[in-house]
């Protein structure tokens, strides 16, 4: 069972570079989201999607773009990486919206130097 | 807004009990509880829904006071495996968006 798959697991970027964190789920889940986790800050919602073609901003969307062209995939793009974006990123999905269990991917560790 | 968890950290001996609280400033549809071990993804523990329905582990209990917009997670007879950081996540009652906003976390350490 693959569940929620994130790639890459580790990445080092230089300031100003761009990259895309990939997220795919094989559970036919409608709802997908991206969180970042920094020490002492808990998990903060970046962007989320309630279905293909529909995305919206979370708590900390600045510096990140998302798109949802298929139900399975929800990539997170950093257009111009900054040291403040050094963090652990988690992708998550659930089969519905409110009141449904949310399943997390294993995380992507990103360092911007 | 982000829910507030208390306490921030707890240290227990095996067999002792602990309560972790989660408070919100807005009306809630559901409260989710997750546990995270260092270097790993959060793992689902429980969901409490408006109206009283609960979904989750048999060995972990929780309460949801809708009027006070608060939830508490009860860990009884703690085991070493309970160590980790516990997060509550809230979904608001307005709009069926699925947005789950997490608290800052409560670190639980269980010692032998």
JSON list of C-alpha atoms in Angstrom, two decimals:
[
{"chain": "A", "resi": 1, "resn": "UNK", "atom": "CA", "xyz": [0.00, 0.00, 0.00]},
{"chain": "A", "resi": 2, "resn": "UNK", "atom": "CA", "xyz": [1.68, 3.20, -1.20]},
{"chain": "A", "resi": 3, "resn": "UNK", "atom": "CA", "xyz": [-0.67, 5.72, 0.44]},
{"chain": "A", "resi": 4, "resn": "UNK", "atom": "CA", "xyz": [0.78, 9.25, 0.20]},
{"chain": "A", "resi": 5, "resn": "UNK", "atom": "CA", "xyz": [4.15, 9.39, -1.52]},
{"chain": "A", "resi": 6, "resn": "UNK", "atom": "CA", "xyz": [6.44, 12.42, -1.39]},
{"chain": "A", "resi": 7, "resn": "UNK", "atom": "CA", "xyz": [9.60, 13.06, -3.35]},
{"chain": "A", "resi": 8, "resn": "UNK", "atom": "CA", "xyz": [12.36, 13.97, -2.81]},
{"chain": "A", "resi": 9, "resn": "UNK", "atom": "CA", "xyz": [12.92, 13.01, 0.81]},
{"chain": "A", "resi": 10, "resn": "UNK", "atom": "CA", "xyz": [15.92, 15.32, 1.20]},
{"chain": "A", "resi": 11, "resn": "UNK", "atom": "CA", "xyz": [16.93, 18.35, -0.84]},
{"chain": "A", "resi": 12, "resn": "UNK", "atom": "CA", "xyz": [19.45, 21.16, -0.52]},
{"chain": "A", "resi": 13, "resn": "UNK", "atom": "CA", "xyz": [18.79, 24.31, -2.53]},
{"chain": "A", "resi": 14, "resn": "UNK", "atom": "CA", "xyz": [20.65, 27.53, -3.05]},
{"chain": "A", "resi": 15, "resn": "UNK", "atom": "CA", "xyz": [18.87, 30.81, -2.40]},
{"chain": "A", "resi": 16, "resn": "UNK", "atom": "CA", "xyz": [16.94, 31.85, -5.47]},
{"chain": "A", "resi": 17, "resn": "UNK", "atom": "CA", "xyz": [16.66, 28.39, -7.00]},
{"chain": "A", "resi": 18, "resn": "UNK", "atom": "CA", "xyz": [13.31, 26.88, -7.81]},
{"chain": "A", "resi": 19, "resn": "UNK", "atom": "CA", "xyz": [12.09, 23.38, -7.21]},
{"chain": "A", "resi": 20, "resn": "UNK", "atom": "CA", "xyz": [8.98, 21.26, -6.98]},
{"chain": "A", "resi": 21, "resn": "UNK", "atom": "CA", "xyz": [8.07, 18.88, -4.19]},
{"chain": "A", "resi": 22, "resn": "UNK", "atom": "CA", "xyz": [6.02, 16.04, -5.58]},
{"chain": "A", "resi": 23, "resn": "UNK", "atom": "CA", "xyz": [3.07, 14.45, -3.82]},
{"chain": "A", "resi": 24, "resn": "UNK", "atom": "CA", "xyz": [0.98, 11.56, -5.09]},
{"chain": "A", "resi": 25, "resn": "UNK", "atom": "CA", "xyz": [-1.72, 9.48, -3.45]},
{"chain": "A", "resi": 26, "resn": "UNK", "atom": "CA", "xyz": [-3.25, 6.26, -4.70]},
{"chain": "A", "resi": 27, "resn": "UNK", "atom": "CA", "xyz": [-6.35, 6.22, -2.47]},
{"chain": "A", "resi": 28, "resn": "UNK", "atom": "CA", "xyz": [-8.56, 8.30, -4.78]},
{"chain": "A", "resi": 29, "resn": "UNK", "atom": "CA", "xyz": [-8.77, 10.97, -2.09]},
{"chain": "A", "resi": 30, "resn": "UNK", "atom": "CA", "xyz": [-10.51, 14.23, -2.93]},
{"chain": "A", "resi": 31, "resn": "UNK", "atom": "CA", "xyz": [-8.76, 16.38, -0.36]},
{"chain": "A", "resi": 32, "resn": "UNK", "atom": "CA", "xyz": [-5.01, 17.07, -0.40]},
{"chain": "A", "resi": 33, "resn": "UNK", "atom": "CA", "xyz": [-2.88, 19.56, 1.46]},
{"chain": "A", "resi": 34, "resn": "UNK", "atom": "CA", "xyz": [0.65, 20.72, 2.17]},
{"chain": "A", "resi": 35, "resn": "UNK", "atom": "CA", "xyz": [2.06, 21.56, 5.61]},
{"chain": "A", "resi": 36, "resn": "UNK", "atom": "CA", "xyz": [5.41, 22.82, 6.75]},
{"chain": "A", "resi": 37, "resn": "UNK", "atom": "CA", "xyz": [6.83, 22.01, 10.16]},
{"chain": "A", "resi": 38, "resn": "UNK", "atom": "CA", "xyz": [9.39, 24.14, 11.96]},
{"chain": "A", "resi": 39, "resn": "UNK", "atom": "CA", "xyz": [10.69, 23.54, 15.49]},
{"chain": "A", "resi": 40, "resn": "UNK", "atom": "CA", "xyz": [8.24, 24.82, 18.08]},
{"chain": "A", "resi": 41, "resn": "UNK", "atom": "CA", "xyz": [5.74, 25.92, 15.43]},
{"chain": "A", "resi": 42, "resn": "UNK", "atom": "CA", "xyz": [3.76, 22.75, 14.91]},
{"chain": "A", "resi": 43, "resn": "UNK", "atom": "CA", "xyz": [2.31, 22.02, 11.48]},
{"chain": "A", "resi": 44, "resn": "UNK", "atom": "CA", "xyz": [1.25, 25.02, 9.43]},
{"chain": "A", "resi": 45, "resn": "UNK", "atom": "CA", "xyz": [-1.03, 24.70, 6.42]},
{"chain": "A", "resi": 46, "resn": "UNK", "atom": "CA", "xyz": [0.44, 26.10, 3.19]},
{"chain": "A", "resi": 47, "resn": "UNK", "atom": "CA", "xyz": [-2.13, 25.24, 0.51]},
{"chain": "A", "resi": 48, "resn": "UNK", "atom": "CA", "xyz": [-4.95, 22.76, 0.12]},
{"chain": "A", "resi": 49, "resn": "UNK", "atom": "CA", "xyz": [-7.24, 21.35, -2.53]},
{"chain": "A", "resi": 50, "resn": "UNK", "atom": "CA", "xyz": [-10.74, 19.87, -2.32]},
{"chain": "A", "resi": 51, "resn": "UNK", "atom": "CA", "xyz": [-10.56, 18.32, -5.76]},
{"chain": "A", "resi": 52, "resn": "UNK", "atom": "CA", "xyz": [-8.93, 18.43, -9.18]},
{"chain": "A", "resi": 53, "resn": "UNK", "atom": "CA", "xyz": [-8.78, 22.00, -10.46]},
{"chain": "A", "resi": 54, "resn": "UNK", "atom": "CA", "xyz": [-9.56, 23.54, -7.07]},
{"chain": "A", "resi": 55, "resn": "UNK", "atom": "CA", "xyz": [-6.91, 24.96, -4.74]},
{"chain": "A", "resi": 56, "resn": "UNK", "atom": "CA", "xyz": [-6.89, 27.51, -1.94]},
{"chain": "A", "resi": 57, "resn": "UNK", "atom": "CA", "xyz": [-4.47, 29.16, 0.44]},
{"chain": "A", "resi": 58, "resn": "UNK", "atom": "CA", "xyz": [-3.77, 28.03, 3.96]},
{"chain": "A", "resi": 59, "resn": "UNK", "atom": "CA", "xyz": [-2.04, 29.85, 6.83]},
{"chain": "A", "resi": 60, "resn": "UNK", "atom": "CA", "xyz": [1.38, 30.44, 5.22]},
{"chain": "A", "resi": 61, "resn": "UNK", "atom": "CA", "xyz": [0.99, 30.45, 1.40]},
{"chain": "A", "resi": 62, "resn": "UNK", "atom": "CA", "xyz": [3.56, 33.13, 0.47]},
{"chain": "A", "resi": 63, "resn": "UNK", "atom": "CA", "xyz": [6.43, 31.86, -1.64]},
{"chain": "A", "resi": 64, "resn": "UNK", "atom": "CA", "xyz": [4.62, 28.69, -2.67]},
{"chain": "A", "resi": 65, "resn": "UNK", "atom": "CA", "xyz": [2.44, 27.71, -5.63]},
{"chain": "A", "resi": 66, "resn": "UNK", "atom": "CA", "xyz": [0.28, 24.64, -6.12]},
{"chain": "A", "resi": 67, "resn": "UNK", "atom": "CA", "xyz": [-1.87, 23.12, -8.83]},
{"chain": "A", "resi": 68, "resn": "UNK", "atom": "CA", "xyz": [-4.16, 20.10, -8.92]},
{"chain": "A", "resi": 69, "resn": "UNK", "atom": "CA", "xyz": [-4.56, 18.82, -12.47]},
{"chain": "A", "resi": 70, "resn": "UNK", "atom": "CA", "xyz": [-5.38, 15.27, -11.40]},
{"chain": "A", "resi": 71, "resn": "UNK", "atom": "CA", "xyz": [-6.94, 13.68, -8.32]},
{"chain": "A", "resi": 72, "resn": "UNK", "atom": "CA", "xyz": [-3.71, 11.80, -7.60]},
{"chain": "A", "resi": 73, "resn": "UNK", "atom": "CA", "xyz": [-1.09, 14.56, -7.74]},
{"chain": "A", "resi": 74, "resn": "UNK", "atom": "CA", "xyz": [-0.59, 17.77, -5.79]},
{"chain": "A", "resi": 75, "resn": "UNK", "atom": "CA", "xyz": [2.87, 19.29, -6.40]},
{"chain": "A", "resi": 76, "resn": "UNK", "atom": "CA", "xyz": [4.22, 22.18, -4.33]},
{"chain": "A", "resi": 77, "resn": "UNK", "atom": "CA", "xyz": [6.42, 24.69, -6.15]},
{"chain": "A", "resi": 78, "resn": "UNK", "atom": "CA", "xyz": [8.98, 27.01, -4.63]},
{"chain": "A", "resi": 79, "resn": "UNK", "atom": "CA", "xyz": [9.63, 29.68, -7.26]},
{"chain": "A", "resi": 80, "resn": "UNK", "atom": "CA", "xyz": [12.61, 31.40, -5.62]},
{"chain": "A", "resi": 81, "resn": "UNK", "atom": "CA", "xyz": [13.82, 29.59, -2.55]},
{"chain": "A", "resi": 82, "resn": "UNK", "atom": "CA", "xyz": [14.73, 31.56, 0.58]},
{"chain": "A", "resi": 83, "resn": "UNK", "atom": "CA", "xyz": [16.49, 30.40, 3.77]},
{"chain": "A", "resi": 84, "resn": "UNK", "atom": "CA", "xyz": [13.20, 30.99, 5.63]},
{"chain": "A", "resi": 85, "resn": "UNK", "atom": "CA", "xyz": [11.74, 28.11, 3.63]},
{"chain": "A", "resi": 86, "resn": "UNK", "atom": "CA", "xyz": [14.11, 25.64, 5.25]},
{"chain": "A", "resi": 87, "resn": "UNK", "atom": "CA", "xyz": [11.68, 23.22, 6.84]},
{"chain": "A", "resi": 88, "resn": "UNK", "atom": "CA", "xyz": [10.14, 19.78, 6.78]},
{"chain": "A", "resi": 89, "resn": "UNK", "atom": "CA", "xyz": [7.24, 19.57, 4.36]},
{"chain": "A", "resi": 90, "resn": "UNK", "atom": "CA", "xyz": [4.38, 17.11, 4.70]},
{"chain": "A", "resi": 91, "resn": "UNK", "atom": "CA", "xyz": [1.77, 16.29, 2.10]},
{"chain": "A", "resi": 92, "resn": "UNK", "atom": "CA", "xyz": [-1.54, 14.91, 3.33]},
{"chain": "A", "resi": 93, "resn": "UNK", "atom": "CA", "xyz": [-4.78, 13.57, 1.90]},
{"chain": "A", "resi": 94, "resn": "UNK", "atom": "CA", "xyz": [-8.22, 12.44, 3.01]},
{"chain": "A", "resi": 95, "resn": "UNK", "atom": "CA", "xyz": [-11.26, 10.95, 1.35]},
{"chain": "A", "resi": 96, "resn": "UNK", "atom": "CA", "xyz": [-13.52, 13.83, 2.22]},
{"chain": "A", "resi": 97, "resn": "UNK", "atom": "CA", "xyz": [-13.46, 17.28, 3.71]},
{"chain": "A", "resi": 98, "resn": "UNK", "atom": "CA", "xyz": [-14.50, 17.97, 7.30]},
{"chain": "A", "resi": 99, "resn": "UNK", "atom": "CA", "xyz": [-14.47, 15.05, 9.71]},
{"chain": "A", "resi": 100, "resn": "UNK", "atom": "CA", "xyz": [-12.35, 12.62, 7.69]},
{"chain": "A", "resi": 101, "resn": "UNK", "atom": "CA", "xyz": [-9.05, 11.08, 8.73]},
{"chain": "A", "resi": 102, "resn": "UNK", "atom": "CA", "xyz": [-6.09, 12.83, 7.17]},
{"chain": "A", "resi": 103, "resn": "UNK", "atom": "CA", "xyz": [-3.12, 10.69, 6.12]},
{"chain": "A", "resi": 104, "resn": "UNK", "atom": "CA", "xyz": [0.37, 12.13, 5.92]},
{"chain": "A", "resi": 105, "resn": "UNK", "atom": "CA", "xyz": [3.26, 11.36, 3.64]},
{"chain": "A", "resi": 106, "resn": "UNK", "atom": "CA", "xyz": [6.68, 10.65, 5.13]},
{"chain": "A", "resi": 107, "resn": "UNK", "atom": "CA", "xyz": [7.93, 14.21, 4.74]},
{"chain": "A", "resi": 108, "resn": "UNK", "atom": "CA", "xyz": [10.47, 16.09, 2.66]},
{"chain": "A", "resi": 109, "resn": "UNK", "atom": "CA", "xyz": [13.43, 17.72, 4.40]},
{"chain": "A", "resi": 110, "resn": "UNK", "atom": "CA", "xyz": [14.38, 20.92, 2.57]},
{"chain": "A", "resi": 111, "resn": "UNK", "atom": "CA", "xyz": [17.41, 23.07, 3.35]},
{"chain": "A", "resi": 112, "resn": "UNK", "atom": "CA", "xyz": [17.94, 26.40, 1.60]},
{"chain": "A", "resi": 113, "resn": "UNK", "atom": "CA", "xyz": [21.47, 27.80, 1.88]},
{"chain": "B", "resi": 1, "resn": "UNK", "atom": "CA", "xyz": [-6.69, 30.79, 14.20]},
{"chain": "B", "resi": 2, "resn": "UNK", "atom": "CA", "xyz": [-4.32, 28.24, 15.62]},
{"chain": "B", "resi": 3, "resn": "UNK", "atom": "CA", "xyz": [-5.67, 26.24, 18.59]},
{"chain": "B", "resi": 4, "resn": "UNK", "atom": "CA", "xyz": [-3.79, 26.46, 21.87]},
{"chain": "B", "resi": 5, "resn": "UNK", "atom": "CA", "xyz": [-2.46, 23.30, 23.47]},
{"chain": "B", "resi": 6, "resn": "UNK", "atom": "CA", "xyz": [-1.51, 22.81, 27.09]},
{"chain": "B", "resi": 7, "resn": "UNK", "atom": "CA", "xyz": [0.74, 21.83, 28.64]},
{"chain": "B", "resi": 8, "resn": "UNK", "atom": "CA", "xyz": [3.66, 22.37, 26.25]},
{"chain": "B", "resi": 9, "resn": "UNK", "atom": "CA", "xyz": [5.57, 19.44, 27.72]},
{"chain": "B", "resi": 10, "resn": "UNK", "atom": "CA", "xyz": [4.95, 16.56, 30.08]},
{"chain": "B", "resi": 11, "resn": "UNK", "atom": "CA", "xyz": [7.32, 14.06, 31.68]},
{"chain": "B", "resi": 12, "resn": "UNK", "atom": "CA", "xyz": [5.81, 10.88, 33.09]},
{"chain": "B", "resi": 13, "resn": "UNK", "atom": "CA", "xyz": [6.84, 7.59, 34.58]},
{"chain": "B", "resi": 14, "resn": "UNK", "atom": "CA", "xyz": [5.48, 4.42, 33.02]},
{"chain": "B", "resi": 15, "resn": "UNK", "atom": "CA", "xyz": [1.98, 3.71, 34.29]},
{"chain": "B", "resi": 16, "resn": "UNK", "atom": "CA", "xyz": [1.12, 7.33, 35.06]},
{"chain": "B", "resi": 17, "resn": "UNK", "atom": "CA", "xyz": [-1.71, 9.24, 33.41]},
{"chain": "B", "resi": 18, "resn": "UNK", "atom": "CA", "xyz": [-1.66, 12.44, 31.39]},
{"chain": "B", "resi": 19, "resn": "UNK", "atom": "CA", "xyz": [-4.17, 14.88, 29.97]},
{"chain": "B", "resi": 20, "resn": "UNK", "atom": "CA", "xyz": [-3.49, 17.15, 27.00]},
{"chain": "B", "resi": 21, "resn": "UNK", "atom": "CA", "xyz": [-5.84, 20.02, 26.32]},
{"chain": "B", "resi": 22, "resn": "UNK", "atom": "CA", "xyz": [-6.71, 21.85, 23.11]},
{"chain": "B", "resi": 23, "resn": "UNK", "atom": "CA", "xyz": [-8.65, 25.12, 23.01]},
{"chain": "B", "resi": 24, "resn": "UNK", "atom": "CA", "xyz": [-10.04, 27.06, 20.09]},
{"chain": "B", "resi": 25, "resn": "UNK", "atom": "CA", "xyz": [-11.39, 30.56, 19.78]},
{"chain": "B", "resi": 26, "resn": "UNK", "atom": "CA", "xyz": [-13.95, 29.59, 17.13]},
{"chain": "B", "resi": 27, "resn": "UNK", "atom": "CA", "xyz": [-16.81, 27.13, 16.76]},
{"chain": "B", "resi": 28, "resn": "UNK", "atom": "CA", "xyz": [-15.61, 23.70, 15.76]},
{"chain": "B", "resi": 29, "resn": "UNK", "atom": "CA", "xyz": [-16.86, 20.93, 13.49]},
{"chain": "B", "resi": 30, "resn": "UNK", "atom": "CA", "xyz": [-14.23, 18.43, 14.50]},
{"chain": "B", "resi": 31, "resn": "UNK", "atom": "CA", "xyz": [-11.06, 17.97, 16.53]},
{"chain": "B", "resi": 32, "resn": "UNK", "atom": "CA", "xyz": [-8.32, 15.62, 15.35]},
{"chain": "B", "resi": 33, "resn": "UNK", "atom": "CA", "xyz": [-5.52, 14.19, 17.46]},
{"chain": "B", "resi": 34, "resn": "UNK", "atom": "CA", "xyz": [-2.17, 13.02, 16.05]},
{"chain": "B", "resi": 35, "resn": "UNK", "atom": "CA", "xyz": [1.05, 11.72, 17.56]},
{"chain": "B", "resi": 36, "resn": "UNK", "atom": "CA", "xyz": [4.43, 12.28, 15.96]},
{"chain": "B", "resi": 37, "resn": "UNK", "atom": "CA", "xyz": [7.69, 10.53, 16.74]},
{"chain": "B", "resi": 38, "resn": "UNK", "atom": "CA", "xyz": [10.94, 12.35, 16.03]},
{"chain": "B", "resi": 39, "resn": "UNK", "atom": "CA", "xyz": [11.78, 12.29, 12.33]},
{"chain": "B", "resi": 40, "resn": "UNK", "atom": "CA", "xyz": [8.51, 10.65, 11.35]},
{"chain": "B", "resi": 41, "resn": "UNK", "atom": "CA", "xyz": [5.16, 11.74, 9.96]},
{"chain": "B", "resi": 42, "resn": "UNK", "atom": "CA", "xyz": [2.21, 12.45, 12.25]},
{"chain": "B", "resi": 43, "resn": "UNK", "atom": "CA", "xyz": [0.05, 9.40, 12.91]},
{"chain": "B", "resi": 44, "resn": "UNK", "atom": "CA", "xyz": [-3.72, 9.59, 13.33]},
{"chain": "B", "resi": 45, "resn": "UNK", "atom": "CA", "xyz": [-5.11, 8.84, 16.80]},
{"chain": "B", "resi": 46, "resn": "UNK", "atom": "CA", "xyz": [-8.66, 10.10, 16.96]},
{"chain": "B", "resi": 47, "resn": "UNK", "atom": "CA", "xyz": [-11.33, 12.35, 15.52]},
{"chain": "B", "resi": 48, "resn": "UNK", "atom": "CA", "xyz": [-14.10, 13.88, 17.60]},
{"chain": "B", "resi": 49, "resn": "UNK", "atom": "CA", "xyz": [-17.03, 15.27, 15.67]},
{"chain": "B", "resi": 50, "resn": "UNK", "atom": "CA", "xyz": [-19.64, 17.84, 16.52]},
{"chain": "B", "resi": 51, "resn": "UNK", "atom": "CA", "xyz": [-22.57, 15.91, 17.90]},
{"chain": "B", "resi": 52, "resn": "UNK", "atom": "CA", "xyz": [-20.53, 13.39, 19.82]},
{"chain": "B", "resi": 53, "resn": "UNK", "atom": "CA", "xyz": [-19.27, 10.87, 17.29]},
{"chain": "B", "resi": 54, "resn": "UNK", "atom": "CA", "xyz": [-15.73, 9.59, 17.85]},
{"chain": "B", "resi": 55, "resn": "UNK", "atom": "CA", "xyz": [-13.47, 7.65, 15.54]},
{"chain": "B", "resi": 56, "resn": "UNK", "atom": "CA", "xyz": [-10.09, 6.28, 16.56]},
{"chain": "B", "resi": 57, "resn": "UNK", "atom": "CA", "xyz": [-8.03, 4.13, 18.86]},
{"chain": "B", "resi": 58, "resn": "UNK", "atom": "CA", "xyz": [-9.67, 1.94, 21.48]},
{"chain": "B", "resi": 59, "resn": "UNK", "atom": "CA", "xyz": [-6.91, 2.53, 24.03]},
{"chain": "B", "resi": 60, "resn": "UNK", "atom": "CA", "xyz": [-6.93, 6.31, 23.82]},
{"chain": "B", "resi": 61, "resn": "UNK", "atom": "CA", "xyz": [-9.83, 8.43, 24.91]},
{"chain": "B", "resi": 62, "resn": "UNK", "atom": "CA", "xyz": [-10.74, 12.03, 24.38]},
{"chain": "B", "resi": 63, "resn": "UNK", "atom": "CA", "xyz": [-13.50, 14.47, 25.05]},
{"chain": "B", "resi": 64, "resn": "UNK", "atom": "CA", "xyz": [-14.94, 17.32, 23.03]},
{"chain": "B", "resi": 65, "resn": "UNK", "atom": "CA", "xyz": [-16.80, 20.15, 24.71]},
{"chain": "B", "resi": 66, "resn": "UNK", "atom": "CA", "xyz": [-18.55, 21.93, 21.84]},
{"chain": "B", "resi": 67, "resn": "UNK", "atom": "CA", "xyz": [-19.79, 24.80, 23.96]},
{"chain": "B", "resi": 68, "resn": "UNK", "atom": "CA", "xyz": [-16.34, 25.60, 25.30]},
{"chain": "B", "resi": 69, "resn": "UNK", "atom": "CA", "xyz": [-14.63, 24.75, 22.00]},
{"chain": "B", "resi": 70, "resn": "UNK", "atom": "CA", "xyz": [-12.21, 22.53, 23.85]},
{"chain": "B", "resi": 71, "resn": "UNK", "atom": "CA", "xyz": [-10.93, 19.00, 23.56]},
{"chain": "B", "resi": 72, "resn": "UNK", "atom": "CA", "xyz": [-8.86, 16.88, 25.92]},
{"chain": "B", "resi": 73, "resn": "UNK", "atom": "CA", "xyz": [-6.83, 13.76, 25.17]},
{"chain": "B", "resi": 74, "resn": "UNK", "atom": "CA", "xyz": [-6.51, 11.23, 27.98]},
{"chain": "B", "resi": 75, "resn": "UNK", "atom": "CA", "xyz": [-3.51, 8.92, 28.10]},
{"chain": "B", "resi": 76, "resn": "UNK", "atom": "CA", "xyz": [-3.91, 6.36, 30.85]},
{"chain": "B", "resi": 77, "resn": "UNK", "atom": "CA", "xyz": [-1.36, 3.91, 32.20]},
{"chain": "B", "resi": 78, "resn": "UNK", "atom": "CA", "xyz": [1.26, 5.41, 29.90]},
{"chain": "B", "resi": 79, "resn": "UNK", "atom": "CA", "xyz": [3.79, 3.20, 28.15]},
{"chain": "B", "resi": 80, "resn": "UNK", "atom": "CA", "xyz": [7.23, 4.05, 26.78]},
{"chain": "B", "resi": 81, "resn": "UNK", "atom": "CA", "xyz": [5.73, 3.93, 23.29]},
{"chain": "B", "resi": 82, "resn": "UNK", "atom": "CA", "xyz": [3.47, 6.87, 24.13]},
{"chain": "B", "resi": 83, "resn": "UNK", "atom": "CA", "xyz": [6.46, 9.21, 24.00]},
{"chain": "B", "resi": 84, "resn": "UNK", "atom": "CA", "xyz": [6.29, 11.76, 21.22]},
{"chain": "B", "resi": 85, "resn": "UNK", "atom": "CA", "xyz": [4.68, 15.04, 20.31]},
{"chain": "B", "resi": 86, "resn": "UNK", "atom": "CA", "xyz": [0.90, 15.24, 20.32]},
{"chain": "B", "resi": 87, "resn": "UNK", "atom": "CA", "xyz": [-0.93, 17.64, 18.06]},
{"chain": "B", "resi": 88, "resn": "UNK", "atom": "CA", "xyz": [-4.54, 18.63, 17.99]},
{"chain": "B", "resi": 89, "resn": "UNK", "atom": "CA", "xyz": [-6.01, 19.86, 14.73]},
{"chain": "B", "resi": 90, "resn": "UNK", "atom": "CA", "xyz": [-9.27, 21.71, 14.33]},
{"chain": "B", "resi": 91, "resn": "UNK", "atom": "CA", "xyz": [-11.79, 22.07, 11.53]},
{"chain": "B", "resi": 92, "resn": "UNK", "atom": "CA", "xyz": [-14.15, 25.00, 11.70]},
{"chain": "B", "resi": 93, "resn": "UNK", "atom": "CA", "xyz": [-17.89, 24.80, 11.52]},
{"chain": "B", "resi": 94, "resn": "UNK", "atom": "CA", "xyz": [-18.19, 27.37, 8.76]},
{"chain": "B", "resi": 95, "resn": "UNK", "atom": "CA", "xyz": [-17.51, 25.98, 5.32]},
{"chain": "B", "resi": 96, "resn": "UNK", "atom": "CA", "xyz": [-16.85, 22.41, 4.35]},
{"chain": "B", "resi": 97, "resn": "UNK", "atom": "CA", "xyz": [-13.28, 23.02, 3.23]},
{"chain": "B", "resi": 98, "resn": "UNK", "atom": "CA", "xyz": [-11.46, 20.31, 5.11]},
{"chain": "B", "resi": 99, "resn": "UNK", "atom": "CA", "xyz": [-8.86, 22.79, 6.35]},
{"chain": "B", "resi": 100, "resn": "UNK", "atom": "CA", "xyz": [-7.15, 21.30, 9.38]},
{"chain": "B", "resi": 101, "resn": "UNK", "atom": "CA", "xyz": [-5.26, 23.79, 11.53]},
{"chain": "B", "resi": 102, "resn": "UNK", "atom": "CA", "xyz": [-2.88, 22.38, 14.12]},
{"chain": "B", "resi": 103, "resn": "UNK", "atom": "CA", "xyz": [-1.79, 23.54, 17.54]},
{"chain": "B", "resi": 104, "resn": "UNK", "atom": "CA", "xyz": [1.87, 23.94, 18.47]},
{"chain": "B", "resi": 105, "resn": "UNK", "atom": "CA", "xyz": [2.08, 20.47, 19.98]},
{"chain": "B", "resi": 106, "resn": "UNK", "atom": "CA", "xyz": [2.64, 18.90, 23.39]},
{"chain": "B", "resi": 107, "resn": "UNK", "atom": "CA", "xyz": [5.80, 16.91, 23.94]},
{"chain": "B", "resi": 108, "resn": "UNK", "atom": "CA", "xyz": [5.28, 13.82, 26.08]},
{"chain": "B", "resi": 109, "resn": "UNK", "atom": "CA", "xyz": [8.20, 11.87, 27.50]},
{"chain": "B", "resi": 110, "resn": "UNK", "atom": "CA", "xyz": [7.57, 8.62, 29.31]},
{"chain": "B", "resi": 111, "resn": "UNK", "atom": "CA", "xyz": [10.43, 7.33, 31.44]},
{"chain": "B", "resi": 112, "resn": "UNK", "atom": "CA", "xyz": [10.91, 3.80, 32.78]}
]
